[in-house]
Amino acid sequence: MKRFLTSLDDIEKRAEKAFSKAADKVSLDALAAEFLGRKGSLTSLSRQLGTLDPADRPAAGARLNVLKKRLAELKEEKARFLDSGAEPES
């Protein structure tokens, strides 16, 4: 489980950095696919939930879902920023 959570943390750090540097909608959409898409990092990791100890799955799944929501929110925030030209709220 520790390895799974470490992977989630790594993905979160990489995604936050990447989304913050996205310069346009095309790159933003590519990043969303890379992290949230059908063949993305989080989807690949979610397939590993079944390999975890059954007692650990609920906590790991909950953490995965929180991260998915967070990355979707980061994408939307950056999209609004790119549309408006204003600074995103922190």
PDB file of C-alpha atoms in Angstrom:
ATOM      1  CA  MET A   1       0.000   0.000   0.000  1.00  0.00           C
ATOM      2  CA  LYS A   2       2.861   2.354   0.789  1.00  0.00           C
ATOM      3  CA  ARG A   3       4.150   2.043  -2.770  1.00  0.00           C
ATOM      4  CA  PHE A   4       0.678   2.783  -4.133  1.00  0.00           C
ATOM      5  CA  LEU A   5       0.365   5.930  -2.011  1.00  0.00           C
ATOM      6  CA  THR A   6       3.873   7.022  -2.968  1.00  0.00           C
ATOM      7  CA  SER A   7       2.908   6.663  -6.617  1.00  0.00           C
ATOM      8  CA  LEU A   8      -0.161   8.819  -6.013  1.00  0.00           C
ATOM      9  CA  ASP A   9       1.969  11.481  -4.334  1.00  0.00           C
ATOM     10  CA  ASP A  10       4.423  11.449  -7.236  1.00  0.00           C
ATOM     11  CA  ILE A  11       1.636  11.804  -9.782  1.00  0.00           C
ATOM     12  CA  GLU A  12       0.116  14.647  -7.787  1.00  0.00           C
ATOM     13  CA  LYS A  13       3.398  16.586  -7.692  1.00  0.00           C
ATOM     14  CA  ARG A  14       4.098  16.055 -11.388  1.00  0.00           C
ATOM     15  CA  ALA A  15       0.555  16.995 -12.377  1.00  0.00           C
ATOM     16  CA  GLU A  16       0.472  20.147 -10.257  1.00  0.00           C
ATOM     17  CA  LYS A  17       3.731  21.303 -11.803  1.00  0.00           C
ATOM     18  CA  ALA A  18       2.640  20.413 -15.334  1.00  0.00           C
ATOM     19  CA  PHE A  19      -0.801  22.044 -15.064  1.00  0.00           C
ATOM     20  CA  SER A  20       0.711  25.219 -13.665  1.00  0.00           C
ATOM     21  CA  LYS A  21       3.064  25.440 -16.669  1.00  0.00           C
ATOM     22  CA  ALA A  22       0.440  24.732 -19.340  1.00  0.00           C
ATOM     23  CA  ALA A  23       0.527  27.644 -21.767  1.00  0.00           C
ATOM     24  CA  ASP A  24      -2.565  26.922 -23.848  1.00  0.00           C
ATOM     25  CA  LYS A  25      -5.675  24.770 -24.078  1.00  0.00           C
ATOM     26  CA  VAL A  26      -4.022  22.212 -26.359  1.00  0.00           C
ATOM     27  CA  SER A  27      -1.270  21.493 -23.850  1.00  0.00           C
ATOM     28  CA  LEU A  28      -3.811  21.532 -21.022  1.00  0.00           C
ATOM     29  CA  ASP A  29      -5.948  18.926 -22.789  1.00  0.00           C
ATOM     30  CA  ALA A  30      -2.861  16.791 -23.453  1.00  0.00           C
ATOM     31  CA  LEU A  31      -1.967  16.935 -19.762  1.00  0.00           C
ATOM     32  CA  ALA A  32      -5.505  16.027 -18.761  1.00  0.00           C
ATOM     33  CA  ALA A  33      -5.293  12.972 -21.023  1.00  0.00           C
ATOM     34  CA  GLU A  34      -1.860  12.081 -19.624  1.00  0.00           C
ATOM     35  CA  PHE A  35      -3.048  12.124 -16.029  1.00  0.00           C
ATOM     36  CA  LEU A  36      -6.824  11.574 -16.150  1.00  0.00           C
ATOM     37  CA  GLY A  37      -7.487   9.899 -19.494  1.00  0.00           C
ATOM     38  CA  ARG A  38      -8.328   6.280 -20.257  1.00  0.00           C
ATOM     39  CA  LYS A  39      -4.651   5.454 -20.639  1.00  0.00           C
ATOM     40  CA  GLY A  40      -3.497   8.023 -18.117  1.00  0.00           C
ATOM     41  CA  SER A  41      -1.394   7.680 -15.001  1.00  0.00           C
ATOM     42  CA  LEU A  42      -4.312   7.586 -12.575  1.00  0.00           C
ATOM     43  CA  THR A  43      -6.264   5.094 -14.643  1.00  0.00           C
ATOM     44  CA  SER A  44      -3.254   2.786 -14.751  1.00  0.00           C
ATOM     45  CA  LEU A  45      -2.832   3.112 -11.021  1.00  0.00           C
ATOM     46  CA  SER A  46      -6.527   2.467 -10.374  1.00  0.00           C
ATOM     47  CA  ARG A  47      -6.145  -0.885 -12.110  1.00  0.00           C
ATOM     48  CA  GLN A  48      -3.641  -1.814  -9.424  1.00  0.00           C
ATOM     49  CA  LEU A  49      -6.193  -1.408  -6.637  1.00  0.00           C
ATOM     50  CA  GLY A  50      -7.141  -5.053  -7.033  1.00  0.00           C
ATOM     51  CA  THR A  51      -3.615  -6.138  -6.194  1.00  0.00           C
ATOM     52  CA  LEU A  52      -3.692  -4.411  -2.812  1.00  0.00           C
ATOM     53  CA  ASP A  53      -4.624  -6.129   0.407  1.00  0.00           C
ATOM     54  CA  PRO A  54      -8.440  -6.102   0.666  1.00  0.00           C
ATOM     55  CA  ALA A  55      -8.251  -4.179   3.946  1.00  0.00           C
ATOM     56  CA  ASP A  56      -6.211  -1.419   2.257  1.00  0.00           C
ATOM     57  CA  ARG A  57      -8.379  -1.001  -0.829  1.00  0.00           C
ATOM     58  CA  PRO A  58     -11.003   1.369   0.620  1.00  0.00           C
ATOM     59  CA  ALA A  59      -8.407   3.866   1.870  1.00  0.00           C
ATOM     60  CA  ALA A  60      -6.351   3.617  -1.306  1.00  0.00           C
ATOM     61  CA  GLY A  61      -9.436   4.012  -3.488  1.00  0.00           C
ATOM     62  CA  ALA A  62     -10.570   7.017  -1.491  1.00  0.00           C
ATOM     63  CA  ARG A  63      -7.149   8.654  -1.861  1.00  0.00           C
ATOM     64  CA  LEU A  64      -7.185   7.932  -5.592  1.00  0.00           C
ATOM     65  CA  ASN A  65     -10.631   9.519  -5.959  1.00  0.00           C
ATOM     66  CA  VAL A  66      -9.551  12.607  -4.017  1.00  0.00           C
ATOM     67  CA  LEU A  67      -6.580  13.001  -6.337  1.00  0.00           C
ATOM     68  CA  LYS A  68      -8.718  12.554  -9.463  1.00  0.00           C
ATOM     69  CA  LYS A  69     -11.041  15.282  -8.234  1.00  0.00           C
ATOM     70  CA  ARG A  70      -8.117  17.555  -7.354  1.00  0.00           C
ATOM     71  CA  LEU A  71      -6.519  17.179 -10.782  1.00  0.00           C
ATOM     72  CA  ALA A  72      -9.837  17.786 -12.528  1.00  0.00           C
ATOM     73  CA  GLU A  73     -10.218  20.962 -10.452  1.00  0.00           C
ATOM     74  CA  LEU A  74      -6.670  22.061 -11.339  1.00  0.00           C
ATOM     75  CA  LYS A  75      -7.449  21.558 -15.016  1.00  0.00           C
ATOM     76  CA  GLU A  76     -10.662  23.564 -14.781  1.00  0.00           C
ATOM     77  CA  GLU A  77      -8.951  26.344 -12.849  1.00  0.00           C
ATOM     78  CA  LYS A  78      -6.169  26.573 -15.425  1.00  0.00           C
ATOM     79  CA  ALA A  79      -8.708  26.522 -18.268  1.00  0.00           C
ATOM     80  CA  ARG A  80     -10.562  29.448 -16.684  1.00  0.00           C
ATOM     81  CA  PHE A  81      -7.246  31.256 -16.278  1.00  0.00           C
ATOM     82  CA  LEU A  82      -6.343  30.698 -19.927  1.00  0.00           C
ATOM     83  CA  ASP A  83      -9.807  31.863 -21.044  1.00  0.00           C
ATOM     84  CA  SER A  84      -9.792  35.016 -18.926  1.00  0.00           C
ATOM     85  CA  GLY A  85      -6.138  35.977 -18.885  1.00  0.00           C
ATOM     86  CA  ALA A  86      -6.451  36.614 -15.124  1.00  0.00           C
ATOM     87  CA  GLU A  87      -4.462  34.988 -12.348  1.00  0.00           C
ATOM     88  CA  PRO A  88      -6.021  31.796 -10.950  1.00  0.00           C
ATOM     89  CA  GLU A  89      -7.164  31.845  -7.334  1.00  0.00           C
ATOM     90  CA  SER A  90      -4.803  30.062  -4.951  1.00  0.00           C
TER      91      SER A  90
END
